Coordinates of C-alpha atoms in Angstrom, one line a residue:
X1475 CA -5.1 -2.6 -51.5
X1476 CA -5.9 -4.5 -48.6
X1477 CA -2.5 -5.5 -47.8
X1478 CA -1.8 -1.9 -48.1
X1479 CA -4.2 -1.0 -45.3
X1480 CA -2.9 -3.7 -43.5
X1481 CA 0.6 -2.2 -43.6
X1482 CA -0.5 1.4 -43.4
X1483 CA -2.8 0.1 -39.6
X1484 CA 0.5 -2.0 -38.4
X1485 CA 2.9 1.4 -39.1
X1486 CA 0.7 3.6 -37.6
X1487 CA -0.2 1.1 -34.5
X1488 CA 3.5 0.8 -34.0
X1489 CA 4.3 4.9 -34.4
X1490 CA 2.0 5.1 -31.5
X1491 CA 3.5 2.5 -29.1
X1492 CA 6.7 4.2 -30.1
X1493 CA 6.0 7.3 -29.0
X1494 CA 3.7 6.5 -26.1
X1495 CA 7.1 4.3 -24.6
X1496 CA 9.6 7.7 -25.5
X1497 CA 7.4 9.6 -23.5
X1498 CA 6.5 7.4 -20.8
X1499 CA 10.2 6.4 -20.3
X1500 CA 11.5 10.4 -20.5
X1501 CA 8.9 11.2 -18.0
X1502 CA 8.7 8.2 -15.7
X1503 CA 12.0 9.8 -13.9
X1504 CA 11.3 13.2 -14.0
X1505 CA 7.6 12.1 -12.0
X1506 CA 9.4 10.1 -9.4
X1507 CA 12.0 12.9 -9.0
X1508 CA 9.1 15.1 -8.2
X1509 CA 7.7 12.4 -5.8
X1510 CA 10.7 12.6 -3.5
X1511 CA 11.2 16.4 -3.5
X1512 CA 7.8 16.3 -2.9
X1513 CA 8.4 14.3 0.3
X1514 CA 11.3 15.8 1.5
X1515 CA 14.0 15.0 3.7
X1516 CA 12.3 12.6 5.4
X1517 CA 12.6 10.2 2.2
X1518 CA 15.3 7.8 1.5
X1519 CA 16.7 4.7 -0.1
X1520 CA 17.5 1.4 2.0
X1521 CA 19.1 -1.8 0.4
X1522 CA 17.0 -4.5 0.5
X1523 CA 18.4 -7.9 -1.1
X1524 CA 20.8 -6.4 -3.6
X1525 CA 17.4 -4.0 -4.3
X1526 CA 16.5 -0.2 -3.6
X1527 CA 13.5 0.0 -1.2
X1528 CA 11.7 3.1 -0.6
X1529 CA 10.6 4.3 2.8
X1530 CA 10.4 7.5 4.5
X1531 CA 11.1 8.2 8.4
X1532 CA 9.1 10.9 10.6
X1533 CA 9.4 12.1 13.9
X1534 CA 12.0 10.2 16.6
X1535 CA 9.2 9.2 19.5
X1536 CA 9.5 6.0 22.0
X1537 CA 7.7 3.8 19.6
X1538 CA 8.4 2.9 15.9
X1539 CA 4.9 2.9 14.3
X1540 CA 5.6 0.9 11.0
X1541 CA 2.6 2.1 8.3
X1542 CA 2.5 -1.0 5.4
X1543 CA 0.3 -0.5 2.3
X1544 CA -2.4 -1.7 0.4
X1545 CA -2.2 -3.9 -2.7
X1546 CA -1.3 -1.8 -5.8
X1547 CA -1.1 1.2 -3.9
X1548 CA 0.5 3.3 -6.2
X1549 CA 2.8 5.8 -4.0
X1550 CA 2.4 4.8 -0.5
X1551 CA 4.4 7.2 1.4
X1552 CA 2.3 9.9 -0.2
X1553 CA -1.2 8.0 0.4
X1554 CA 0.1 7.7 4.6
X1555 CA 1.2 11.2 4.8
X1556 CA -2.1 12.9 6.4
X1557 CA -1.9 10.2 8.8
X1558 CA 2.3 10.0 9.6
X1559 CA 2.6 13.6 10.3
X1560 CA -0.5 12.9 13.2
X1561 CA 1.0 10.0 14.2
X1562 CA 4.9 11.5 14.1
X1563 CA 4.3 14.0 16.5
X1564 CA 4.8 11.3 19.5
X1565 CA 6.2 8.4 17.7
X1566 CA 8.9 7.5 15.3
X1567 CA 6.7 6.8 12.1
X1568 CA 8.3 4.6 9.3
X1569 CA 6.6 4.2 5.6
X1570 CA 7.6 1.3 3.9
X1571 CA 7.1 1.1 0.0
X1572 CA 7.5 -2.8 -0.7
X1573 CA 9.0 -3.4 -3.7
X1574 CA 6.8 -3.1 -6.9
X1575 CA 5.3 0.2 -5.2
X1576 CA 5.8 4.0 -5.4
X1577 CA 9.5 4.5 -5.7
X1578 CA 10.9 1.0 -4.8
X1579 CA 12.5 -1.4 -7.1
X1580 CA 10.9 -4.7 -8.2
X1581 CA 11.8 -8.2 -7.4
X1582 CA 11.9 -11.3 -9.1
X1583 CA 11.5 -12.8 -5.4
X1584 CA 8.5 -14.9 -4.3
X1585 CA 5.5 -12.5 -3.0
X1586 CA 4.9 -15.0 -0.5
X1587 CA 4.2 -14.0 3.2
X1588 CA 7.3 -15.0 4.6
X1589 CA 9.4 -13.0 1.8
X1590 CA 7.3 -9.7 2.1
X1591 CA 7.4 -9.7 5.5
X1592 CA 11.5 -10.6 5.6
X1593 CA 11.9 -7.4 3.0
X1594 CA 10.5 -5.3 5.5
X1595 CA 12.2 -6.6 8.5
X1596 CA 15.6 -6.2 6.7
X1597 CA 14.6 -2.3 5.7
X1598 CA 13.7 -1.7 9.5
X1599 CA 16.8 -3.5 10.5
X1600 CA 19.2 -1.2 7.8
X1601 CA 17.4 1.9 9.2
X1602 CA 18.7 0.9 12.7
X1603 CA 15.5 0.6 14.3
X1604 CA 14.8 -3.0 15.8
X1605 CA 12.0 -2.6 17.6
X1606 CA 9.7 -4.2 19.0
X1607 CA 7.2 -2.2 16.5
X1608 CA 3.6 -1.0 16.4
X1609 CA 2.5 -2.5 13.0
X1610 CA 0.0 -0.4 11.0
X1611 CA -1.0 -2.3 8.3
X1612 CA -3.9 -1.2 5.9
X1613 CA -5.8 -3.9 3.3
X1614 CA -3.4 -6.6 2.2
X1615 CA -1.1 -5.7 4.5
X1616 CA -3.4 -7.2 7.1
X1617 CA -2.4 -10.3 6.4
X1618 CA 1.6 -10.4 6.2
X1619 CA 1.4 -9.0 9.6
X1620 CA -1.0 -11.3 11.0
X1621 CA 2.6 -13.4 9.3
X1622 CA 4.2 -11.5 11.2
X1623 CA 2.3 -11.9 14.7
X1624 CA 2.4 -15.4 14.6
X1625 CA 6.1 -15.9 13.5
X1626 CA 7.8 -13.3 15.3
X1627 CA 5.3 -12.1 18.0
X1628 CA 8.9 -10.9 20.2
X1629 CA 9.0 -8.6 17.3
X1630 CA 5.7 -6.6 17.5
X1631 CA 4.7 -4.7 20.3
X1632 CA 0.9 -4.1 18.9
X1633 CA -0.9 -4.1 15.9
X1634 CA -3.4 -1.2 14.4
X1635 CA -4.8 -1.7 11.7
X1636 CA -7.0 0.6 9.2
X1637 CA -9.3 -1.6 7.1
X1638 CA -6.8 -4.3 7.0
X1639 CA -7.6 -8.0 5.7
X1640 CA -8.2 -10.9 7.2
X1641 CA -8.7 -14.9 5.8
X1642 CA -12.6 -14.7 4.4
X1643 CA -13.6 -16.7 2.1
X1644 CA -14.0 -14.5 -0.7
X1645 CA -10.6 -13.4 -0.4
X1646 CA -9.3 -17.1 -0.3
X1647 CA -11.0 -17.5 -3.8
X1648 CA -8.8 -14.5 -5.2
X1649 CA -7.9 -14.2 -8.7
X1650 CA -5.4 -11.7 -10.3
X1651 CA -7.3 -7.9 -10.2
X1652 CA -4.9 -7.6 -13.7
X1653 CA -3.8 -9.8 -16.1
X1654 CA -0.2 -10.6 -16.5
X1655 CA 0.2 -9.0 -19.6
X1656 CA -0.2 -5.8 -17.8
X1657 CA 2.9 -5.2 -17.0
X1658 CA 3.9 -5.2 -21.1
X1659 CA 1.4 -2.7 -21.4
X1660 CA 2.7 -0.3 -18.2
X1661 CA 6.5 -0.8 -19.6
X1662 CA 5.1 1.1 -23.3
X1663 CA 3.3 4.0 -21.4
X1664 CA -0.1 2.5 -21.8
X1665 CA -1.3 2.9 -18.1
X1666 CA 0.6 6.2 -18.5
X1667 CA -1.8 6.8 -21.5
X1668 CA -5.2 5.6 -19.7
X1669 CA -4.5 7.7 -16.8
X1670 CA -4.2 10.8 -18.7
X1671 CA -7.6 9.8 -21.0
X1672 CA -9.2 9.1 -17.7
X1673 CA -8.4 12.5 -16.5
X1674 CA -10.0 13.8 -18.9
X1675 CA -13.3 11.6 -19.6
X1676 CA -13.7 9.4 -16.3
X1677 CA -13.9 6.6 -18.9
X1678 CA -12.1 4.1 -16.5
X1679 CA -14.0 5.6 -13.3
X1680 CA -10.4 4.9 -11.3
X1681 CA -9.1 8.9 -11.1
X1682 CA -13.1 9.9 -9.9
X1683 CA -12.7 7.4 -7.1
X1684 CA -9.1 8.3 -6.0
X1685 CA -9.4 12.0 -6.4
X1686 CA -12.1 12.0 -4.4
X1687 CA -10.8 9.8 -1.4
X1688 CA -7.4 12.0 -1.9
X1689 CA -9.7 15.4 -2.1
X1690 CA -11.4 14.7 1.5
X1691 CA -7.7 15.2 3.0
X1692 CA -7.0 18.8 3.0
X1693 CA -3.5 18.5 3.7
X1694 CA -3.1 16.8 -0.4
X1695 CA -2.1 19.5 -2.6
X1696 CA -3.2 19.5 -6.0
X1697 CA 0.2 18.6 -6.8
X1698 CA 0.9 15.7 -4.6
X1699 CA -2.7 14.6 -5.8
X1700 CA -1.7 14.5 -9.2
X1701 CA 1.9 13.0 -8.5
X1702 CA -0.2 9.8 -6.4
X1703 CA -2.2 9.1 -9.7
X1704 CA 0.8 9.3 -12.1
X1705 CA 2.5 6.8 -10.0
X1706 CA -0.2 4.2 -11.0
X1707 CA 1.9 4.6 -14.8
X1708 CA 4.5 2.3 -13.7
X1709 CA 2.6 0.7 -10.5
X1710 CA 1.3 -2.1 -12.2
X1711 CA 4.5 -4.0 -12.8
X1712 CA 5.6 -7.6 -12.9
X1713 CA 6.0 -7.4 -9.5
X1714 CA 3.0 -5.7 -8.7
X1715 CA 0.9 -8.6 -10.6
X1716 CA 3.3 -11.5 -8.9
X1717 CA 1.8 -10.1 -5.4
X1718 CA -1.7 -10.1 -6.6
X1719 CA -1.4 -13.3 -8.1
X1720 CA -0.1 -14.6 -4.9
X1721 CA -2.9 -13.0 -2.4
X1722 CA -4.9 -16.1 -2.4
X1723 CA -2.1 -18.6 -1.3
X1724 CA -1.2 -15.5 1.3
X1725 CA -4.6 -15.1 3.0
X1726 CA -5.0 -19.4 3.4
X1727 CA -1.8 -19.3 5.1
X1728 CA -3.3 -17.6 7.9
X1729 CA -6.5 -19.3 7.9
X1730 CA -7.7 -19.8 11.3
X1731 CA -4.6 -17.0 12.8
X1732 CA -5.2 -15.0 15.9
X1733 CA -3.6 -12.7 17.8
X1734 CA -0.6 -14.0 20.5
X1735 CA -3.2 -13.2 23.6
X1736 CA -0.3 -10.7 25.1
X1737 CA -0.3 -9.3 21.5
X1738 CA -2.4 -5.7 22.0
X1739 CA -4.3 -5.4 18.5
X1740 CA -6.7 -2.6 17.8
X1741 CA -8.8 -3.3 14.0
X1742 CA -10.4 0.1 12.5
X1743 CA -12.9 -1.1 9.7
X1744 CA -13.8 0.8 7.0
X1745 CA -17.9 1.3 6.6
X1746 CA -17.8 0.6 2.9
X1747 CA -15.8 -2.7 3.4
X1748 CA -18.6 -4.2 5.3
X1749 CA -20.9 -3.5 2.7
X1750 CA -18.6 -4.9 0.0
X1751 CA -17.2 -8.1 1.7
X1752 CA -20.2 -9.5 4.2
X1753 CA -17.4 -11.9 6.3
X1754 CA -14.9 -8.3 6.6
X1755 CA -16.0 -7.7 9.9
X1756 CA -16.6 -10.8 12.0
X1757 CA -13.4 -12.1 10.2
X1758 CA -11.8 -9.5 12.0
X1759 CA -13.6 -10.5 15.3
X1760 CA -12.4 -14.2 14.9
X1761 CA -9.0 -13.1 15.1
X1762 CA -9.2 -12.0 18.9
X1763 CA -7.7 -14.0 21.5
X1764 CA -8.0 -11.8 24.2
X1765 CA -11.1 -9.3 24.6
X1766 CA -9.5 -7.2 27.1
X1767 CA -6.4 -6.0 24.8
X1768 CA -8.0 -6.4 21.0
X1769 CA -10.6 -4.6 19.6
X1770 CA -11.9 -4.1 16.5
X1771 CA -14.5 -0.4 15.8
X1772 CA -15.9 0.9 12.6
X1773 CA -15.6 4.1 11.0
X1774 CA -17.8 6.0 8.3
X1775 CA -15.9 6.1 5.3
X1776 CA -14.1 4.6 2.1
X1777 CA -11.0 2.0 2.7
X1778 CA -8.7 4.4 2.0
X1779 CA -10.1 5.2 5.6
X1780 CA -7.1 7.4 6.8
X1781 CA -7.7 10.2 3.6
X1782 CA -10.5 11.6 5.6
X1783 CA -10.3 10.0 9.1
X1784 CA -6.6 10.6 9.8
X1785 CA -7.6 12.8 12.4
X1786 CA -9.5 10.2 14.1
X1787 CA -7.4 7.5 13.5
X1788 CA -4.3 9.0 14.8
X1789 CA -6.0 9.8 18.3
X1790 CA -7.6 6.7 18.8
X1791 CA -4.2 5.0 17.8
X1792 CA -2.3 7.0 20.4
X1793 CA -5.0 6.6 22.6
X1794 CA -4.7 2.5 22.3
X1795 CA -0.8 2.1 22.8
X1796 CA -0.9 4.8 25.4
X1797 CA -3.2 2.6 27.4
X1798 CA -1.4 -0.8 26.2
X1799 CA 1.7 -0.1 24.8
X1800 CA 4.5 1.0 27.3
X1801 CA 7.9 3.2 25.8
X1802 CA 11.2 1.7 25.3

């Protein structure tokens, strides 16, 4: 009898994986389909590395403003868009999903500084732009292009970033957000699955946050909102996990970085950071090498700062490389 029950809970356990990975798998494309209509025509595909990388262009200004994302940011070009269309209006705006994110492929690669940095250089460099560039990074991004700065400082023309990181110590200590079996568990539908329970009970607390970040941009449509929190079904992917797995290494390699002193950098903190990381904003301080052209300024809000603030954000960015930046 026993063994029976046995039986009867494996069958049943295995039914369920079977058709939570059917459905994930048939609707998986159909989302991301729904993602880039949802875009528009400002969306497309660049080869990156024998790899399709995602990225959307606005706007054809004087300077190429390049917006990088978060760790495990689940559709990128959607989070950035209250802020791209601001910003798009006198500059050429790119979003960049890296790979493992929103609608780009994943990689087997290395998420090392150096390689996550190169992928994006090689998408800019397909799309015919060469810049120098504005870089706009926001969280982890912070630190591949601090990377970037310091390697190839010919390359940027300023920096801006919105509640971007820097080397702390906490940060250098970094472990894994997910375990590695994760990725197993998104490739049967089961993020797919925890998303939709979430929904519906907040068990999980990650929809409440998100929708409510998402829900103080009025430009989100219920829609897109939805769309952004179905992407976190396949988000946490193998190569997702290799780059989180990797952050520690990433932030020690620019332990001690600063701004090139020509190098105009403006750092727009995030209230809620400070409270949750007590080195976040005199890390961001110690990276200033010149006072005159590198600022850092704090704004009320959640570190998804630019759902709320892209108003504010956008001007005082314009405002910045107006005053530092001059046009091609």
């Amino acid at each position: 009898m026993v063994r029976w029950i046995a039986v009867g809970v494996i069958a049943v356990i295995a039914a369920a994986i079977a058709v939570s990975t059917t459905i994930h798998w048939w609707q998986t494309p159909r989302d991301k389909q729904a993602i880039e209509q949802s875009i528009g025509p400002a969306h497309r595909y660049v080869d990156v590395d024998g790899h399709r990388m995602s990225v959307a262009v606005q706007g054809s200004g004087p300077r190429t403003i390049v917006l990088m994302p978060g760790f495990g940011t689940p559709e990128p070009i959607l989070d950035f868009t209250p802020l791209a269309r601001r910003l798009a209006a006198d500059n050429t705006v790119v979003t960049v999903e890296n790979f493992g994110l929103g609608l780009s492929d994943g990689t087997d690669a290395p998420r090392t500084n150096e390689a996550i940095v190169n992928e994006t250089r090689s998408a800019l460099r397909t799309l015919g732009l060469n810049g120098p560039y504005v870089l706009m990074p926001h969280s982890l991004s912070g630190v591949y292009s601090m990377w970037w700065v310091t390697h190839h400082p010919d390359e940027v023309a300023a920096v801006v970033g919105v509640d971007d990181e820097r080397y702390t110590s906490e940060l250098a200590e970094g472990s894994p957000d997910w375990p590695n079996w994760m990725s197993a568990i998104t490739a049967v539908g089961g993020v797919r699955d925890l998303i939709t329970l979430d929904n519906h009970t907040d068990y999980l607390g990650l929809v409440a946050d998100y929708r409510e970040s998402l829900g103080n941009a009025v430009e989100y449509t219920p829609e897109q909102q939805e769309l952004y929190l179905r992407a976190y079904s396949w988000v946490m992917n193998s190569t997702m996990l290799a780059e989180g797995a990797a952050e520690a290494e990433n932030v020690l390699a620019i332990e001690g970085a600063t701004f090139p002193p020509t190098t105009p950098a403006l750092s727009i903190l995030a209230s809620s950071s400070l409270t949750a990381d007590p080195e976040w904003e005199s890390a961001h301080h110690s990276s200033i090498s010149n006072p005159s052209i590198q600022q850092v300024t704090v704004l009320d809000g959640h570190h998804y700062l630019f759902h709320a603030q892209a108003d504010a954000i956008a001007e005082m960015t314009q405002q910045f490389l107006d005053e530092h930046v001059q046009t091609q």
